[in-house]
Coordinates of C-alpha atoms in Angstrom, one line a residue:
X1 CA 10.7 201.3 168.2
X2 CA 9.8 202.2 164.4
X3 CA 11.0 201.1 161.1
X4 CA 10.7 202.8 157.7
X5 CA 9.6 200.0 155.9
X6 CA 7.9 196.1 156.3
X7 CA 11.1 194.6 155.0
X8 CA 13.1 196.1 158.1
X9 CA 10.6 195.4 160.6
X10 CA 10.8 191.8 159.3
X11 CA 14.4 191.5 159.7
X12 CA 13.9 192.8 163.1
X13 CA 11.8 190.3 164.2
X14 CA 13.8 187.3 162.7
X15 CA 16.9 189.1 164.4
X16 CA 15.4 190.0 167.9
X17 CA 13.1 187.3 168.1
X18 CA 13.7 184.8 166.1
X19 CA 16.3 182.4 164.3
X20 CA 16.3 182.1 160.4
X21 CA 12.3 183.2 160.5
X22 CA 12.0 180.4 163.6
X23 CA 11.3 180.8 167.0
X24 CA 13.6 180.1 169.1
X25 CA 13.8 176.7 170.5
X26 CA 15.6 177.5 174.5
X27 CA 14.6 174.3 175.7
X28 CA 16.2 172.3 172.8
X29 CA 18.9 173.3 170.0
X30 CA 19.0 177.0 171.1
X31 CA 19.5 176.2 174.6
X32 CA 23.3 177.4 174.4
X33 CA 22.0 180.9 173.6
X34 CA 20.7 180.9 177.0
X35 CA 23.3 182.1 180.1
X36 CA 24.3 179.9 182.6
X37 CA 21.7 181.2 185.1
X38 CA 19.0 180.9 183.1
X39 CA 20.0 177.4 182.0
X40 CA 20.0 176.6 185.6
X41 CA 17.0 178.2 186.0
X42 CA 15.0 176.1 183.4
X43 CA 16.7 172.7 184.8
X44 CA 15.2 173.8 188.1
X45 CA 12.1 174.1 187.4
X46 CA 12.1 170.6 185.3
X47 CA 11.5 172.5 182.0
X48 CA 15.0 172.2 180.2
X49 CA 15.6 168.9 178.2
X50 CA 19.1 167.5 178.7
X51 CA 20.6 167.7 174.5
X52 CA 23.9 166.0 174.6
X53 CA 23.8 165.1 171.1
X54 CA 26.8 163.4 169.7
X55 CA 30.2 163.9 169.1
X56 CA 31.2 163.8 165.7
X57 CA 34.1 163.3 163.6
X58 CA 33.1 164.6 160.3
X59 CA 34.8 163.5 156.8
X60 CA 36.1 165.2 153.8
X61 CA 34.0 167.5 152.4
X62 CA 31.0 166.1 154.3
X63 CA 28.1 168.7 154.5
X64 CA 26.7 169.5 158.3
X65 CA 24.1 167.7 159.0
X66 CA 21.5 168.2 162.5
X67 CA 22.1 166.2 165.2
X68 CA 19.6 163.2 166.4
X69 CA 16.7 164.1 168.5
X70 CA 18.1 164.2 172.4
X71 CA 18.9 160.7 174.0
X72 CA 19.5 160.0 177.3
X73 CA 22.9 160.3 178.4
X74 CA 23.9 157.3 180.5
X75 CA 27.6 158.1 180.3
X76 CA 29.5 159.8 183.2
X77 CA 32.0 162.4 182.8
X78 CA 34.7 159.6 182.3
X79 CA 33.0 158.2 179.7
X80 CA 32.5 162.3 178.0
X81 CA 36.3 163.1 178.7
X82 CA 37.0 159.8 176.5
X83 CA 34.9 160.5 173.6
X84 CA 36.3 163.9 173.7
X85 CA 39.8 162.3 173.6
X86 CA 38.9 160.1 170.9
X87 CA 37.4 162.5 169.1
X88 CA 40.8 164.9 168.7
X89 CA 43.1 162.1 168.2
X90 CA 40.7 160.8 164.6
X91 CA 40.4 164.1 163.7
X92 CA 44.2 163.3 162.5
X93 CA 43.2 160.6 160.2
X94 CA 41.2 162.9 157.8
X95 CA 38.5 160.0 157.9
X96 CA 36.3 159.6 154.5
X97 CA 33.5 158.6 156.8
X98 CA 31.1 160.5 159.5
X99 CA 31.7 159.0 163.0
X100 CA 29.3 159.7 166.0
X101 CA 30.0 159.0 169.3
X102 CA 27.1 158.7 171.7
X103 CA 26.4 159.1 174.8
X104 CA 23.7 155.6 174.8
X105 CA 26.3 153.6 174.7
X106 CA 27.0 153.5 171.2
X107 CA 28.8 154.5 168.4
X108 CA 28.0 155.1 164.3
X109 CA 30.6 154.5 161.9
X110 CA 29.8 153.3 158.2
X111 CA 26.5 153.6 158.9
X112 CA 26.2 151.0 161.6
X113 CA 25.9 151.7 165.1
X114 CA 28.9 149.6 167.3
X115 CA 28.5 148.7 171.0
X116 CA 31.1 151.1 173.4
X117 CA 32.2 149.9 176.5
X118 CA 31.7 152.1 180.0
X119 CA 35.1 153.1 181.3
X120 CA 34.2 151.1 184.6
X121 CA 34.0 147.9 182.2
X122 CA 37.2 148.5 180.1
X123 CA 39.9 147.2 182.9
X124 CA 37.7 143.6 183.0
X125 CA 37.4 143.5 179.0
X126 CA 41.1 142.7 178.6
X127 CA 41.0 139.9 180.7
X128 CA 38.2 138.1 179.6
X129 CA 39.8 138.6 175.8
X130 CA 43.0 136.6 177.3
X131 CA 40.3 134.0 178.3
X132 CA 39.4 133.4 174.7
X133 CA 42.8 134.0 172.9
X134 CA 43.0 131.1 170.2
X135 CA 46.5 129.7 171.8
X136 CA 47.5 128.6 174.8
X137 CA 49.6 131.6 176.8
X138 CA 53.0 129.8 176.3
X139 CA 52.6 129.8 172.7
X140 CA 51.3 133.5 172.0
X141 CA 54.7 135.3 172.4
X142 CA 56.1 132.8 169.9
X143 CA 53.8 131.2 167.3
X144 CA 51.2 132.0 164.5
X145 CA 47.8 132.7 165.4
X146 CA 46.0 129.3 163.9
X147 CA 43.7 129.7 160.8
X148 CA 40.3 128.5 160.9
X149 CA 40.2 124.8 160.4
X150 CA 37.6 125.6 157.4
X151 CA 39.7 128.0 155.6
X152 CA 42.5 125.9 155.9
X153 CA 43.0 125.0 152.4
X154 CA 43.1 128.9 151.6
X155 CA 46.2 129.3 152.9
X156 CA 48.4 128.7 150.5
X157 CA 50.7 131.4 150.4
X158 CA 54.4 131.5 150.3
X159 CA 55.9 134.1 151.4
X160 CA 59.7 134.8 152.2
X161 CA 60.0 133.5 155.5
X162 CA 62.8 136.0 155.9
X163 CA 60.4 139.3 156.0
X164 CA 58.2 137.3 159.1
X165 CA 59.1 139.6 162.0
X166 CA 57.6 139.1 166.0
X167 CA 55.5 142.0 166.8
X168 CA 57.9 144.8 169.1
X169 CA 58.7 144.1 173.1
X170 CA 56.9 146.3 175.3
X171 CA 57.9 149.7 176.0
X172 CA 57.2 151.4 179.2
X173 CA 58.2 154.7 177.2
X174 CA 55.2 154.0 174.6
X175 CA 52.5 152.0 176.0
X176 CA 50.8 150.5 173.5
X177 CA 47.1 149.3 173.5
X178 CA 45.7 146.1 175.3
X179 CA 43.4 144.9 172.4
X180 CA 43.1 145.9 168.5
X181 CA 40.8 144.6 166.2
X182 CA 42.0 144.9 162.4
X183 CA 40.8 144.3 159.4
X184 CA 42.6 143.8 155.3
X185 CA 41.4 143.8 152.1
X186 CA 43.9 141.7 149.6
X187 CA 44.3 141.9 146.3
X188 CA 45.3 138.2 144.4
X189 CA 49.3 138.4 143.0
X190 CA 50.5 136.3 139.6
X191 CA 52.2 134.0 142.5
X192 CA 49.1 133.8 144.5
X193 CA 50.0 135.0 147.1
X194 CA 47.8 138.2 148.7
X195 CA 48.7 141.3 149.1
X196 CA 47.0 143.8 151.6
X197 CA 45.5 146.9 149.7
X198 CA 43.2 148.4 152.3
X199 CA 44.0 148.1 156.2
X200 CA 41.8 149.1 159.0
X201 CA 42.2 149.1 162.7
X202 CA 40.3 149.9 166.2
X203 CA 40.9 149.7 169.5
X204 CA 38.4 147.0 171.1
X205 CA 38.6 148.8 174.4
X206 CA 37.7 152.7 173.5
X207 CA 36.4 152.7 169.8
X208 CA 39.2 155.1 168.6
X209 CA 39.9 154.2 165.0
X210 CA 43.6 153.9 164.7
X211 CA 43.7 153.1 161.2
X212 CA 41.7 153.0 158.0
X213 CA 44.1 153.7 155.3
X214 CA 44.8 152.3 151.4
X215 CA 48.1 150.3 151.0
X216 CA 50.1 150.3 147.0
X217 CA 51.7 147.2 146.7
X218 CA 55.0 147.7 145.1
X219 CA 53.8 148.1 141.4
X220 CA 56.3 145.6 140.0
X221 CA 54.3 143.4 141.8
X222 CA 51.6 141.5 138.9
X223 CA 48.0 141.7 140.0
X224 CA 46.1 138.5 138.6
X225 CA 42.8 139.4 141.1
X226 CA 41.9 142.8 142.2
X227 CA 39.2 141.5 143.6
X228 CA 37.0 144.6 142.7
X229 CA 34.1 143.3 144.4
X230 CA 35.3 143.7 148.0
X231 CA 38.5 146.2 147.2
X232 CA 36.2 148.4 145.1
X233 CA 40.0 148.7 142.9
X234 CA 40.6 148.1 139.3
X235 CA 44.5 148.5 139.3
X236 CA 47.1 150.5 140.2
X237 CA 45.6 153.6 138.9
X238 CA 42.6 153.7 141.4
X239 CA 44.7 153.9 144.0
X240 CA 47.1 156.9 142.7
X241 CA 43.4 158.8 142.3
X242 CA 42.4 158.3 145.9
X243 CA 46.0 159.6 147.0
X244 CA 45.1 162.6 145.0
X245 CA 41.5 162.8 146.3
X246 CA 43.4 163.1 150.1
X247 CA 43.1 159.5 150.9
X248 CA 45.9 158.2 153.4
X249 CA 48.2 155.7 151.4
X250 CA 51.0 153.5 152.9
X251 CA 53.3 152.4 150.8
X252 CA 53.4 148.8 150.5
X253 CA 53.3 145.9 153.5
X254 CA 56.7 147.2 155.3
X255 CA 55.3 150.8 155.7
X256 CA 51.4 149.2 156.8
X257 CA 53.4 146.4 159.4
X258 CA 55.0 149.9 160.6
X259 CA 51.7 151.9 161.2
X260 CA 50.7 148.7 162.7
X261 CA 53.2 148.7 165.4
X262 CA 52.8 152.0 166.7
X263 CA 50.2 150.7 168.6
X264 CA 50.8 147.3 169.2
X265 CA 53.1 145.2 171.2
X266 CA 53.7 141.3 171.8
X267 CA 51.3 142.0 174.6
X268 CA 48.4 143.2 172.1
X269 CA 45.6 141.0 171.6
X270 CA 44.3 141.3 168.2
X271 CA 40.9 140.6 167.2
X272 CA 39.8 139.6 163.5
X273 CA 38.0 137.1 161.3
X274 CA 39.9 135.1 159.6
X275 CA 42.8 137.2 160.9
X276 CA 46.1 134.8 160.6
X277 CA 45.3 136.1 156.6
X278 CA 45.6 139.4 157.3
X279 CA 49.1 139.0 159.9
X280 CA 50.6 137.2 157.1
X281 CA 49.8 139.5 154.3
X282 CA 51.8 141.7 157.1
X283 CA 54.7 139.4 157.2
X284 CA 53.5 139.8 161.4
X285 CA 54.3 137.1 163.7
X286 CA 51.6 137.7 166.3
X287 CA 50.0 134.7 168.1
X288 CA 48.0 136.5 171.1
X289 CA 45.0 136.8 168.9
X290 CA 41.2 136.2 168.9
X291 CA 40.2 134.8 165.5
X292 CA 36.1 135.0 166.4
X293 CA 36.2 132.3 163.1
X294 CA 38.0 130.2 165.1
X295 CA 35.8 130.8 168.1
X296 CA 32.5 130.2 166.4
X297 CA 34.2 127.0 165.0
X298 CA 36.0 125.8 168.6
X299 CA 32.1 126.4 170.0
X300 CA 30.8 124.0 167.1
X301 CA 33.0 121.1 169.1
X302 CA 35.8 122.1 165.7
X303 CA 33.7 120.1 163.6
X304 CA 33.3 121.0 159.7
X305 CA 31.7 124.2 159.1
X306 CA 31.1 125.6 155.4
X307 CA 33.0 128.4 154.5
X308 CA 29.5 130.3 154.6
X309 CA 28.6 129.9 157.7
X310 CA 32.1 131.3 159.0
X311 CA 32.1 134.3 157.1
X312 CA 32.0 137.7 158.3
X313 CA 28.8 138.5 156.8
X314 CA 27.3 135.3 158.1
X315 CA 28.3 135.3 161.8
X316 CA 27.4 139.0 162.1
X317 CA 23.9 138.2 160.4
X318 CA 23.6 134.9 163.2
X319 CA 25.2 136.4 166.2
X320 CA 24.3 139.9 167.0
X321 CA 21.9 141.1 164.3
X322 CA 24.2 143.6 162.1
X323 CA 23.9 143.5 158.3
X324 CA 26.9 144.8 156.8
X325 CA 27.2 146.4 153.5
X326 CA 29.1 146.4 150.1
X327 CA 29.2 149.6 148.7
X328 CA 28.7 149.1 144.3
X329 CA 31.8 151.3 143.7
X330 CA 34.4 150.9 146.3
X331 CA 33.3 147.7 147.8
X332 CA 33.4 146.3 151.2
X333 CA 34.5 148.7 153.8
X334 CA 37.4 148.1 155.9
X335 CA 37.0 150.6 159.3
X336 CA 33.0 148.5 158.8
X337 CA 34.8 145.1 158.6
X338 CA 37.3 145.8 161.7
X339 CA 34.3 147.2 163.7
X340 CA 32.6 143.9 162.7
X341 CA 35.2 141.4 164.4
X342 CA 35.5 144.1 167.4
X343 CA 31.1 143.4 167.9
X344 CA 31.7 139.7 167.2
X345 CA 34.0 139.6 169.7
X346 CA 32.4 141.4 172.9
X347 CA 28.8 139.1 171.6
X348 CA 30.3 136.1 172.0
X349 CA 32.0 137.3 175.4
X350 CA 28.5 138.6 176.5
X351 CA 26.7 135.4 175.2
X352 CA 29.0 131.9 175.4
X353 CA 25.4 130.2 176.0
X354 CA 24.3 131.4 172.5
X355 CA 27.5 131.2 170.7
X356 CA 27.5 127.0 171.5
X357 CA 23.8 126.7 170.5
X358 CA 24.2 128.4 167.6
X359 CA 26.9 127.0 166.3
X360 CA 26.5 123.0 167.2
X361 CA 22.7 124.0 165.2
X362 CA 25.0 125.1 162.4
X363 CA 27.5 122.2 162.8
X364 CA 24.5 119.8 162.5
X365 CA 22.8 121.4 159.8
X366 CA 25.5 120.9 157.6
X367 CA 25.7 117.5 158.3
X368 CA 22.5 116.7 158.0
X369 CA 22.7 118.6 153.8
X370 CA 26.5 118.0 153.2
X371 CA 27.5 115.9 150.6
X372 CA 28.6 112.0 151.3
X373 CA 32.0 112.6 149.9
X374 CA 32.2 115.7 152.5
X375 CA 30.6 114.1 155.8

């Protein structure tokens, strides 16, 4: 074959043998080029590299960017046909974030990578989170989850009891999920009581993020803390831009309590830190819940922790070794915060050994430094 010019020939060479000016890489990224056969051919012969890569749920306006180097996969096809599944049903949510969903056994969100549970594992999962629910069975179709007894003098709300409602009675129609971990930012009202502004939700058992959405408080409603810091809001106005920008808003608690529900039932355990705050901010009566707050403190014998210790940033620092971020502009992440108190929870399932030790050490530390008038 001849060409009339260099130019030609070299765009027949980057055509015919070659991608963008590259050879081609047929046992790595350009091994879906190859047909069947001669995939099966290469595999054979012990020369083609297995290149899952991940499955990705890419944000708004998010560029493409190349997969990881190949991992082993260590998932079966239950465990691909579930990430796929996952995978369609976020796509819905127009997440402002990049998800991946691995095939090691974990999954990235907010930068973080978040433990996932085999499919063979998931049945037994629910059942040891019933073992650690912070009330006694009788009492969790009926009564408040407990606060921490640390935070107990931050809850001073008052809000109408009249807008309290149970969570909804199972439906065989809609099944709804066996565990949910969730997560609220709150802004500070005149009356002091909070208001949710930011809610996020996952469920424990898959990873599928089921929320992550901003919440406008009704705007009669005077703001004394926006608590910029963590919310990453200034007022009223910040919010009314993200709507603009294509972020998901629900208007006010009613319409987040609502969203809520569609996947919860009485049945539900929810997981959080801290997380009677975030029912009541809800106006939820929900008392089959893990607080891991309440856990870490129930390991320390319930003796006095400080309110340090037994933050979120604190226990996920101690227990399983995740640093979580604040970002200087929007603040503290919700979807990062619910995976948080989901991680929390299955390390202190995987390690009751550790949890005590840690958190009797903790316990006794802060005797040994507290102040007389607080021992």
């Amino acid at each position: 074959m001849s060409f009339k010019s260099e130019p030609a020939l070299k765009v027949h060479k980057v055509d015919k043998h070659g991608l963008g000016g590259k050879k081609l890489d047929l046992n790595g990224r350009d091994v879906h080029m190859l047909s069947q056969h001669a995939r099966q051919q290469l595999s054979n012969a012990g020369v083609l590299r297995p290149s899952p890569g991940p499955f990705r749920v890419r944000s708004r306006g998010s560029q493409a960017t190349p997969p990881p180097a190949a991992i082993p996969s260590v998932g079966g096809p239950e465990e691909m046909a579930q990430a796929n599944k996952i995978c369609e049903q976020m796509m819905r949510l127009v997440l402002q974030t990049d998800v991946f969903i691995r095939h090691d056994g974990k999954m990235k969100c907010s930068g973080i990578e978040w433990t996932r549970i085999s499919v063979a594992k998931q049945i037994t999962i629910v059942d040891m989170f019933d073992g650690i629910c912070n009330l006694p069975k009788k009492l969790q179709y009926s009564e408040y989850v407990p606060p921490p007894l640390t935070f107990n003098k931050d809850y001073q709300c008052r809000y109408p009891v009249a807008d309290f409602k149970l969570s909804p009675e199972q439906n065989d129609a809609q099944p709804a999920l066996k565990i949910v971990a969730i997560y609220c930012s709150k802004v500070v009202l005149e009356n002091n009581n909070l208001e949710a502004v930011k809610i996020a939700a996952v469920d424990v058992v898959t990873c599928r993020i089921l929320m992550n959405h901003l919440v406008c408080t009704d705007s009669k409603n005077l703001v004394k803390d926006w608590c910029t810091e963590s919310t990453g809001l200034n007022g009223y106005q910040d919010i009314e831009a993200a709507r603009q920008d294509g972020y998901k808003v629900l208007k006010g608690w009613t319409a987040a309590r609502t969203a809520m529900w569609n996947f919860i039932d009485r049945d539900t355990i929810i997981v959080g830190h801290s997380v009677r705050s975030d029912l009541d901010c809800l106006r939820m009566i929900h008392g089959r819940a893990v607080d891991v707050a309440k856990t870490f403190e129930n390991a320390a014998k319930k003796e006095l922790l400080p309110k340090q210790q037994l933050s979120l940033e604190s226990l996920c620092r101690d227990l399983p070794a995740i640093k979580l971020t604040t970002h200087p502009s929007f603040g503290r992440d919700a979807l990062q915060n619910a995976f948080a108190a989901r991680e929390l929870g299955l390390w202190m399932l995987k390690y009751p050994e550790k949890l005590e030790k840690t958190a009797k050490a903790k316990a006794a530390e802060f005797r040994r430094f507290a102040p007389v008038s607080q021992a």
